[in-house]
Structure formats: C-alpha cells, structure tokens
Amino acid sequence: MKKKKSTLKTLFFEKGVLFLLNQLKLPLEIDYLPCSSEIEVADAIRNMVVRGAPAIGVTAGYGMALAASRHKGLPYTRFRDKMQECSALLYSTRPTAVNLSWALKRMEKVWRGTANPVGISKSMLTEASLIEAEDVELNRSIGKHGSSLIKNGTTVLTHCNAGALATAGWGTALGVIRSAHEAGKKLRVFIDETRPYLQGARITALEIMDLGIDCRLICDNMAGHFMAQGEIDCVIVGADRIAANGDTANKIGTYSLAVLCRFHKIPIYIAAPCSTLDLSVRSGADIPIEQRAESEVTEIAGKRIAPLGIKVLNPSFDVTPACLISAIITEKGVIRPPYRTGLKQLF
Ligand code: MRU
C-alpha cells in the first residue's frame, strides 16, 4: 500500500489491520506493510521495519490487540495462555528498548482484567490506540521542555533517528529540535549517518528536510572534527533504556559522542519519555545490549563490502555513563544530575 510523503506516519490501524511504514525502504520508497497477526508484528519489529524505542512499544501494543482479536473465540483460560505466549513472542524481538516491555505490561493489565475474551479484545484495541495517542502528547511535552535549552542560532548534532518515525509522532530528540524551530528559533542540524543501519542518513535526514530545517549530513567519524572546529553547540539524542542512576543505552556511537562532548565542553542531552526509564536496573552494566546480524556491517544496501570470512561485531547500542550526560529531558521536565534522585522523583 502506497502513501504520500506529506502524510508519512509511523503506523496506522485500519479495519483490523496494522499498517507499518516500512522503514527498511526509506527514503527512496514509501510503503506500508500490512500486519494482521502478532506473528507478522513480531517479525516486523525484529527485522526493523519499525524501530525506535517508543514506536516499538506502540507497535507491540497493537500486536497484542491483534492477538486478542484472533484468539477471542477461545475459552478464557486458553485465551489467557495464548496472550502470555504472544506477549513472550513480542518481548523476544528486541531486548534493549524497555518501551517494549513497558507496553506489554500495560496490555497485560487489560488481558488479565476480566474473564471475557470478546470484551478484552475490544479493550485491548482501545488501550493500544491510547498508548499511541499518549506517545504523541508526551513527545510534544518533551519538545516544549527541551526547547528551553536551545538558544536561537544553535547548531545541534543528533545521532540515529529519534524523530516522528521512531515514535507514534513528533519525536523525542527531533521533537525538541522541532519545538525549538516552531518557536521561531533559527537552528542548524548536523546529522550523523549512523552506521550500520543508517537511521541518520535515511530517516533523520528525511524528517529534518521535511521540516524545512537547515541541515548537514555527516559520517559518524566526522563529529569530532566539527566539534574541534567549533561548529557544534550541543548534541541531542534519544534513548532506549535509562537506568536508575541515569546511565543511558542508545544507538551505538552515542557513548563516543558523549566522550567527544566532554573533551570539547559541549552539552549532550538525552530526550526520552518516562516509559524509557527502567528504575529496576541499577546501572547501565545491567542493560542488555542487542547484538545484530553480521550482514548489517559487511553489506551496504545488500552489496558485500567486506572480505568473505571476516569476523564481525555488531552491538546495536552502547551505554553512556550518567557522568557524561548534561541533562535528561522528559515529558515531566528537565532532569539534571544527580540523576538517581531526580529520576526517582518522576514516579
Ligand atoms: O535500532 P533502532 O533504530 O531501534 O535504535 C533507535 C535509537 O537508538 C533511538 O535513538 C531510540 O530508540 C530513541 S527513539 C525516540
């Protein structure tokens, strides 16, 4: 199914089908993948048709709603076992982004609520669309709070994609940039291409250009050079999981940027909703880091670029220690160190 670029949405639910913007095809093709079952949804998350921590959470919510609708004819105990199974399937898709388990826990409260599968199925769809709608509102609040940190004439560097397409809409890190832009501030954005999946080059570049904000695409290894030249005023990125002490897992390369920022005395801000906070995890050392396929490193657009037989490492995320982070921007406000107390007070 084709959709015009001006109406680009991460996902939409229509007549019992979840349509996911196929982010593997961006920016050259706008194509929505229809998903009618939790199995198709799980595959789409695992294969990164949809990606970005909040977007994965929203998608998993709809995955559970599809599962409930498919299995609502079962007697309640079998239905409940099935829900448990579907939840485990969706949970297994990507380990680092905590928004996934956050959304699944929210859906679990619904399917454990009553003993009526038909009623539960309706409530599950309502809950999934509520999670989607709330996400956009939270992102707008993050944008409003974060915008206060951005002065007129600022050059921001961002990594990966934490925009509308990594969420249900508006974005977290890009939401801050977008809110500052809408408030009339003149901005320039440097976009890291973000190897190996190229979220920056393929997705962030598309989003920032669509917003009409002045931007430059750079390779990841150019960031230090531009910082040394005094071109970058601050770095804003999203997060996949924030531990109780403020250590933050985000796209691989974020840690290197934070070290560069410290050396060059440039602030680095993390923008994320409270659903990305995992206070059950004491520090970043306990955050599971997803390891992805070797082919993401040895191939570009399906073409082999490395010698056959080369051993490859491909961690998808790294952890930036809290001591390198200037502030964490949430929908409830801007949190400064010490994070352990600041983050706890959000709940
Ligand atoms: O592997 P991805 O594309 O899902 O990784 C995305 C990121 O690391 C984002 O920065 C993070 O999920 C925040 S998105 C608002």
CSV table of C-alpha atoms and ligand atoms in Angstrom, one decimal:
chain,number,residue,atom,x,y,z
A,1,MET,CA,0.0,0.0,0.0
A,2,LYS,CA,1.5,3.4,-1.0
A,3,LYS,CA,1.1,6.7,0.9
A,4,LYS,CA,2.1,10.2,0.1
A,5,LYS,CA,5.2,11.5,1.8
A,6,SER,CA,3.3,14.5,3.3
A,7,THR,CA,1.1,12.1,5.3
A,8,LEU,CA,4.0,10.0,6.5
A,9,LYS,CA,3.1,8.2,9.7
A,10,THR,CA,5.0,5.5,11.6
A,11,LEU,CA,1.9,3.3,11.7
A,12,PHE,CA,-1.9,3.3,11.5
A,13,PHE,CA,-4.6,0.8,12.3
A,14,GLU,CA,-7.5,0.3,9.8
A,15,LYS,CA,-10.2,-2.3,9.6
A,16,GLY,CA,-8.4,-4.8,11.8
A,17,VAL,CA,-5.0,-4.4,10.1
A,18,LEU,CA,-1.9,-2.6,11.5
A,19,PHE,CA,0.0,-0.8,8.7
A,20,LEU,CA,3.6,-0.1,9.5
A,21,LEU,CA,5.7,2.3,7.4
A,22,ASN,CA,8.4,0.0,6.1
A,23,GLN,CA,11.5,1.9,7.3
A,24,LEU,CA,13.8,-0.5,5.6
A,25,LYS,CA,12.8,1.1,2.3
A,26,LEU,CA,13.2,4.8,3.4
A,27,PRO,CA,13.9,7.3,2.0
A,28,LEU,CA,13.5,6.0,-1.6
A,29,GLU,CA,10.2,4.2,-1.2
A,30,ILE,CA,7.2,5.0,0.9
A,31,ASP,CA,5.5,1.7,1.5
A,32,TYR,CA,3.3,0.4,4.3
A,33,LEU,CA,3.5,-3.2,5.4
A,34,PRO,CA,0.1,-4.6,6.5
A,35,CYS,CA,0.2,-6.9,9.6
A,36,SER,CA,-2.8,-9.0,10.6
A,37,SER,CA,-1.3,-11.1,13.3
A,38,GLU,CA,1.1,-10.8,16.3
A,39,ILE,CA,3.5,-13.1,14.3
A,40,GLU,CA,3.7,-10.6,11.5
A,41,VAL,CA,4.1,-7.7,14.0
A,42,ALA,CA,6.9,-9.6,15.8
A,43,ASP,CA,8.7,-10.2,12.5
A,44,ALA,CA,8.4,-6.5,11.6
A,45,ILE,CA,9.9,-5.4,14.9
A,46,ARG,CA,12.7,-7.9,14.8
A,47,ASN,CA,13.6,-7.0,11.1
A,48,MET,CA,13.4,-3.3,11.9
A,49,VAL,CA,10.5,-2.5,9.5
A,50,VAL,CA,9.5,-0.4,12.5
A,51,ARG,CA,12.2,0.8,15.0
A,52,GLY,CA,12.9,3.4,17.7
A,53,ALA,CA,12.0,2.6,21.3
A,54,PRO,CA,8.6,4.4,21.6
A,55,ALA,CA,7.5,3.2,18.2
A,56,ILE,CA,8.4,-0.4,19.1
A,57,GLY,CA,6.3,-0.1,22.3
A,58,VAL,CA,3.2,1.3,20.4
A,59,THR,CA,3.6,-1.4,17.7
A,60,ALA,CA,3.8,-4.2,20.4
A,61,GLY,CA,0.6,-2.8,21.9
A,62,TYR,CA,-1.2,-3.2,18.6
A,63,GLY,CA,0.4,-6.7,18.2
A,64,MET,CA,-1.3,-7.8,21.4
A,65,ALA,CA,-4.6,-6.2,20.3
A,66,LEU,CA,-4.3,-8.3,17.0
A,67,ALA,CA,-3.5,-11.4,19.0
A,68,ALA,CA,-6.6,-10.8,21.3
A,69,SER,CA,-8.9,-10.4,18.3
A,70,ARG,CA,-7.5,-13.5,16.6
A,71,HIS,CA,-7.9,-15.7,19.7
A,72,LYS,CA,-11.1,-14.2,21.3
A,73,GLY,CA,-13.1,-17.3,20.4
A,74,LEU,CA,-11.1,-19.5,22.9
A,75,PRO,CA,-12.3,-20.3,26.4
A,76,TYR,CA,-10.9,-17.8,28.9
A,77,THR,CA,-8.1,-20.0,30.4
A,78,ARG,CA,-6.8,-21.0,26.9
A,79,PHE,CA,-7.1,-17.3,25.8
A,80,ARG,CA,-5.0,-16.2,28.7
A,81,ASP,CA,-2.3,-18.8,28.0
A,82,LYS,CA,-2.3,-17.6,24.4
A,83,MET,CA,-1.9,-14.0,25.5
A,84,GLN,CA,1.0,-15.0,27.6
A,85,GLU,CA,2.6,-16.8,24.7
A,86,CYS,CA,2.0,-13.8,22.3
A,87,SER,CA,3.4,-11.4,24.8
A,88,ALA,CA,6.6,-13.5,25.2
A,89,LEU,CA,6.9,-13.6,21.4
A,90,LEU,CA,6.8,-9.8,21.1
A,91,TYR,CA,9.0,-9.4,24.1
A,92,SER,CA,11.7,-11.5,22.4
A,93,THR,CA,12.0,-9.3,19.4
A,94,ARG,CA,14.4,-6.6,20.6
A,95,PRO,CA,16.0,-6.7,24.0
A,96,THR,CA,17.4,-3.2,24.7
A,97,ALA,CA,14.4,-0.8,24.2
A,98,VAL,CA,12.5,-1.0,27.5
A,99,ASN,CA,9.4,0.6,26.0
A,100,LEU,CA,8.6,-2.8,24.5
A,101,SER,CA,8.1,-4.5,27.9
A,102,TRP,CA,6.6,-1.3,29.3
A,103,ALA,CA,3.8,-1.5,26.6
A,104,LEU,CA,3.4,-5.3,27.0
A,105,LYS,CA,2.9,-4.9,30.8
A,106,ARG,CA,0.3,-2.2,30.2
A,107,MET,CA,-1.5,-4.6,27.8
A,108,GLU,CA,-1.2,-7.4,30.3
A,109,LYS,CA,-3.2,-5.4,32.8
A,110,VAL,CA,-6.1,-5.4,30.2
A,111,TRP,CA,-6.0,-9.1,29.3
A,112,ARG,CA,-5.8,-10.1,32.9
A,113,GLY,CA,-8.7,-7.8,33.8
A,114,THR,CA,-11.8,-9.8,33.2
A,115,ALA,CA,-12.7,-13.3,32.1
A,116,ASN,CA,-14.4,-12.3,28.9
A,117,PRO,CA,-12.1,-12.6,25.8
A,118,VAL,CA,-14.5,-10.8,23.4
A,119,GLY,CA,-14.7,-7.8,25.8
A,120,ILE,CA,-11.0,-8.0,26.4
A,121,SER,CA,-10.3,-7.9,22.7
A,122,LYS,CA,-12.2,-4.6,22.3
A,123,SER,CA,-10.4,-3.1,25.4
A,124,MET,CA,-7.0,-4.2,24.0
A,125,LEU,CA,-7.5,-2.2,20.9
A,126,THR,CA,-8.7,0.8,22.9
A,127,GLU,CA,-5.6,0.5,25.1
A,128,ALA,CA,-3.2,0.2,22.1
A,129,SER,CA,-4.7,3.4,20.5
A,130,LEU,CA,-4.4,5.1,23.8
A,131,ILE,CA,-0.7,4.3,24.1
A,132,GLU,CA,-0.3,5.7,20.6
A,133,ALA,CA,-2.1,8.9,21.3
A,134,GLU,CA,-0.4,9.4,24.6
A,135,ASP,CA,3.0,9.0,23.0
A,136,VAL,CA,2.5,11.9,20.6
A,137,GLU,CA,1.4,14.1,23.6
A,138,LEU,CA,4.4,13.1,25.7
A,139,ASN,CA,6.7,13.9,22.8
A,140,ARG,CA,5.2,17.3,22.5
A,141,SER,CA,5.8,17.9,26.2
A,142,ILE,CA,9.4,16.7,25.9
A,143,GLY,CA,9.8,19.1,22.9
A,144,LYS,CA,8.4,22.0,25.0
A,145,HIS,CA,10.7,21.4,28.0
A,146,GLY,CA,13.7,20.7,25.8
A,147,SER,CA,13.2,23.7,23.6
A,148,SER,CA,14.1,25.9,26.6
A,149,LEU,CA,17.6,24.5,26.4
A,150,ILE,CA,18.1,25.6,22.8
A,151,LYS,CA,19.1,29.2,22.0
A,152,ASN,CA,18.4,31.0,18.8
A,153,GLY,CA,21.2,30.3,16.3
A,154,THR,CA,22.2,26.9,17.8
A,155,THR,CA,23.8,24.1,15.8
A,156,VAL,CA,22.7,20.8,17.1
A,157,LEU,CA,24.2,17.4,16.3
A,158,THR,CA,21.9,14.3,16.5
A,159,HIS,CA,22.6,10.6,16.1
A,160,CYS,CA,20.4,7.8,14.9
A,161,ASN,CA,16.7,8.7,14.5
A,162,ALA,CA,14.7,9.9,17.4
A,163,GLY,CA,12.1,11.6,15.3
A,164,ALA,CA,8.4,11.2,14.5
A,165,LEU,CA,9.2,7.9,12.8
A,166,ALA,CA,10.9,6.5,15.9
A,167,THR,CA,7.7,7.3,17.9
A,168,ALA,CA,4.0,7.5,17.2
A,169,GLY,CA,4.6,11.1,16.1
A,170,TRP,CA,6.6,14.3,16.8
A,171,GLY,CA,9.7,12.6,18.1
A,172,THR,CA,11.9,12.9,21.2
A,173,ALA,CA,15.3,14.3,20.3
A,174,LEU,CA,14.0,15.6,17.0
A,175,GLY,CA,10.8,16.7,18.8
A,176,VAL,CA,13.0,19.1,20.9
A,177,ILE,CA,14.5,20.4,17.6
A,178,ARG,CA,11.1,20.7,16.1
A,179,SER,CA,9.6,22.5,19.0
A,180,ALA,CA,12.5,25.0,19.0
A,181,HIS,CA,12.1,25.5,15.3
A,182,GLU,CA,8.3,26.1,15.7
A,183,ALA,CA,9.1,28.6,18.5
A,184,GLY,CA,10.9,30.6,15.8
A,185,LYS,CA,14.5,29.8,16.7
A,186,LYS,CA,17.0,29.6,13.9
A,187,LEU,CA,18.7,26.2,14.0
A,188,ARG,CA,21.1,24.2,12.1
A,189,VAL,CA,21.3,20.4,12.5
A,190,PHE,CA,24.2,18.1,11.9
A,191,ILE,CA,23.0,14.5,11.3
A,192,ASP,CA,25.3,11.5,11.9
A,193,GLU,CA,24.7,8.9,9.2
A,194,THR,CA,24.6,6.2,12.0
A,195,ARG,CA,26.3,3.1,10.6
A,196,PRO,CA,25.4,0.3,10.2
A,197,TYR,CA,21.6,0.7,9.7
A,198,LEU,CA,22.0,4.4,8.6
A,199,GLN,CA,19.0,5.7,10.5
A,200,GLY,CA,20.5,9.2,10.3
A,201,ALA,CA,21.2,9.3,6.6
A,202,ARG,CA,18.0,7.5,5.6
A,203,ILE,CA,15.4,8.7,8.2
A,204,THR,CA,16.5,11.7,10.2
A,205,ALA,CA,17.7,13.5,7.0
A,206,LEU,CA,14.3,12.9,5.5
A,207,GLU,CA,12.5,14.2,8.6
A,208,ILE,CA,14.6,17.3,9.1
A,209,MET,CA,14.4,18.2,5.5
A,210,ASP,CA,10.6,17.8,5.5
A,211,LEU,CA,10.5,20.2,8.5
A,212,GLY,CA,12.5,22.8,6.5
A,213,ILE,CA,15.3,23.0,9.0
A,214,ASP,CA,18.8,23.8,7.7
A,215,CYS,CA,20.8,20.5,8.0
A,216,ARG,CA,24.1,18.8,7.0
A,217,LEU,CA,24.6,15.0,6.8
A,218,ILE,CA,27.9,13.8,8.1
A,219,CYS,CA,29.6,10.4,8.5
A,220,ASP,CA,29.8,9.3,12.2
A,221,ASN,CA,33.6,9.7,12.3
A,222,MET,CA,33.4,13.4,11.3
A,223,ALA,CA,31.7,14.6,14.6
A,224,GLY,CA,34.9,15.2,16.5
A,225,HIS,CA,36.3,17.2,13.6
A,226,PHE,CA,33.3,19.6,13.5
A,227,MET,CA,33.3,19.9,17.3
A,228,ALA,CA,37.0,20.9,17.2
A,229,GLN,CA,36.1,23.5,14.6
A,230,GLY,CA,33.6,25.0,16.9
A,231,GLU,CA,30.7,24.1,14.6
A,232,ILE,CA,28.6,22.2,17.2
A,233,ASP,CA,26.8,23.9,20.2
A,234,CYS,CA,25.1,20.8,21.6
A,235,VAL,CA,24.2,17.2,21.0
A,236,ILE,CA,20.6,15.8,21.5
A,237,VAL,CA,19.8,12.1,21.2
A,238,GLY,CA,17.1,9.7,22.2
A,239,ALA,CA,17.3,6.7,24.5
A,240,ASP,CA,16.4,3.0,24.5
A,241,ARG,CA,16.7,2.5,28.2
A,242,ILE,CA,17.8,4.7,31.1
A,243,ALA,CA,18.9,3.0,34.3
A,244,ALA,CA,18.1,4.3,37.8
A,245,ASN,CA,21.5,6.1,38.0
A,246,GLY,CA,21.0,7.9,34.7
A,247,ASP,CA,23.3,5.6,32.6
A,248,THR,CA,21.7,5.6,29.2
A,249,ALA,CA,21.6,2.9,26.4
A,250,ASN,CA,21.1,4.4,23.0
A,251,LYS,CA,22.2,3.8,19.4
A,252,ILE,CA,25.8,2.6,19.1
A,253,GLY,CA,28.1,5.6,18.8
A,254,THR,CA,26.3,7.7,21.4
A,255,TYR,CA,28.9,6.9,24.0
A,256,SER,CA,31.7,8.1,21.6
A,257,LEU,CA,29.8,11.3,21.1
A,258,ALA,CA,29.4,11.9,24.8
A,259,VAL,CA,33.2,11.4,25.3
A,260,LEU,CA,33.8,13.9,22.5
A,261,CYS,CA,31.3,16.4,24.1
A,262,ARG,CA,33.1,16.2,27.4
A,263,PHE,CA,36.5,16.9,25.8
A,264,HIS,CA,35.1,19.8,23.8
A,265,LYS,CA,32.9,21.1,26.7
A,266,ILE,CA,29.7,20.7,24.7
A,267,PRO,CA,26.4,19.7,26.4
A,268,ILE,CA,24.8,16.4,25.5
A,269,TYR,CA,21.1,16.0,26.2
A,270,ILE,CA,19.1,12.8,26.3
A,271,ALA,CA,15.4,13.2,25.3
A,272,ALA,CA,13.1,10.4,26.3
A,273,PRO,CA,9.6,9.7,27.8
A,274,CYS,CA,9.4,8.2,31.3
A,275,SER,CA,8.4,4.9,29.7
A,276,THR,CA,12.1,4.7,28.7
A,277,LEU,CA,13.2,4.8,32.4
A,278,ASP,CA,13.9,1.5,34.0
A,279,LEU,CA,14.4,2.0,37.7
A,280,SER,CA,14.6,-1.7,38.2
A,281,VAL,CA,18.0,-1.6,36.6
A,282,ARG,CA,20.6,0.0,38.9
A,283,SER,CA,23.2,1.0,36.3
A,284,GLY,CA,24.0,0.7,32.6
A,285,ALA,CA,26.0,-2.5,33.3
A,286,ASP,CA,22.7,-4.4,33.7
A,287,ILE,CA,21.1,-3.2,30.4
A,288,PRO,CA,21.0,-6.0,27.8
A,289,ILE,CA,22.7,-4.9,24.6
A,290,GLU,CA,21.2,-6.3,21.4
A,291,GLN,CA,23.7,-7.9,19.0
A,292,ARG,CA,22.6,-7.8,15.4
A,293,ALA,CA,23.4,-9.7,12.2
A,294,GLU,CA,26.9,-9.5,10.8
A,295,SER,CA,25.5,-8.7,7.4
A,296,GLU,CA,24.5,-5.2,8.6
A,297,VAL,CA,28.2,-4.5,8.8
A,298,THR,CA,29.6,-6.5,5.9
A,299,GLU,CA,27.0,-5.2,3.4
A,300,ILE,CA,25.6,-1.9,2.3
A,301,ALA,CA,22.2,-2.0,0.6
A,302,GLY,CA,22.6,-5.7,0.0
A,303,LYS,CA,26.1,-5.3,-1.6
A,304,ARG,CA,29.0,-7.0,0.2
A,305,ILE,CA,31.8,-4.5,1.1
A,306,ALA,CA,34.0,-6.6,3.4
A,307,PRO,CA,36.1,-9.7,2.7
A,308,LEU,CA,34.4,-13.1,3.0
A,309,GLY,CA,35.2,-14.8,6.2
A,310,ILE,CA,36.0,-11.6,8.2
A,311,LYS,CA,34.8,-11.8,11.9
A,312,VAL,CA,32.3,-9.1,12.8
A,313,LEU,CA,31.0,-7.5,15.9
A,314,ASN,CA,27.7,-5.6,15.7
A,315,PRO,CA,26.3,-4.4,19.1
A,316,SER,CA,23.3,-2.2,18.2
A,317,PHE,CA,23.5,0.0,21.3
A,318,ASP,CA,26.1,1.3,23.8
A,319,VAL,CA,25.8,2.8,27.3
A,320,THR,CA,26.7,6.4,28.0
A,321,PRO,CA,27.6,6.8,31.7
A,322,ALA,CA,25.4,9.3,33.6
A,323,CYS,CA,28.5,11.4,34.5
A,324,LEU,CA,28.8,12.4,30.8
A,325,ILE,CA,25.2,13.4,30.4
A,326,SER,CA,24.3,17.1,30.8
A,327,ALA,CA,20.6,16.6,31.3
A,328,ILE,CA,17.7,14.2,30.6
A,329,ILE,CA,14.7,15.8,29.0
A,330,THR,CA,11.4,14.0,29.9
A,331,GLU,CA,7.7,15.0,29.5
A,332,LYS,CA,7.7,15.9,33.2
A,333,GLY,CA,10.7,18.3,32.9
A,334,VAL,CA,14.4,18.6,32.5
A,335,ILE,CA,16.4,16.4,35.0
A,336,ARG,CA,19.9,17.4,36.0
A,337,PRO,CA,22.4,15.4,37.9
A,338,PRO,CA,22.4,13.7,40.4
A,339,TYR,CA,20.0,11.5,38.4
A,340,ARG,CA,19.3,8.8,40.9
A,341,THR,CA,17.2,11.2,43.0
A,342,GLY,CA,15.9,13.3,40.1
A,343,LEU,CA,14.7,10.3,38.1
A,344,LYS,CA,13.1,8.6,41.2
A,345,GLN,CA,11.1,11.8,41.8
A,346,LEU,CA,9.4,11.4,38.4
A,347,PHE,CA,7.3,8.5,39.7
B,1,MRU,O1,17.9,0.3,16.4
B,1,MRU,P1,16.9,1.4,16.5
B,1,MRU,O2,16.7,2.2,15.2
B,1,MRU,O3,15.6,1.0,17.0
B,1,MRU,O4,17.5,2.5,17.5
B,1,MRU,C1,16.9,3.7,17.8
B,1,MRU,C2,17.6,4.5,18.8
B,1,MRU,O5,18.6,4.2,19.3
B,1,MRU,C3,16.8,5.7,19.2
B,1,MRU,O6,17.8,6.8,19.5
B,1,MRU,C4,16.0,5.5,20.4
B,1,MRU,O7,15.2,4.3,20.2
B,1,MRU,C5,15.1,6.6,20.8
B,1,MRU,S1,13.8,6.8,19.5
B,1,MRU,C6,12.8,8.1,20.1
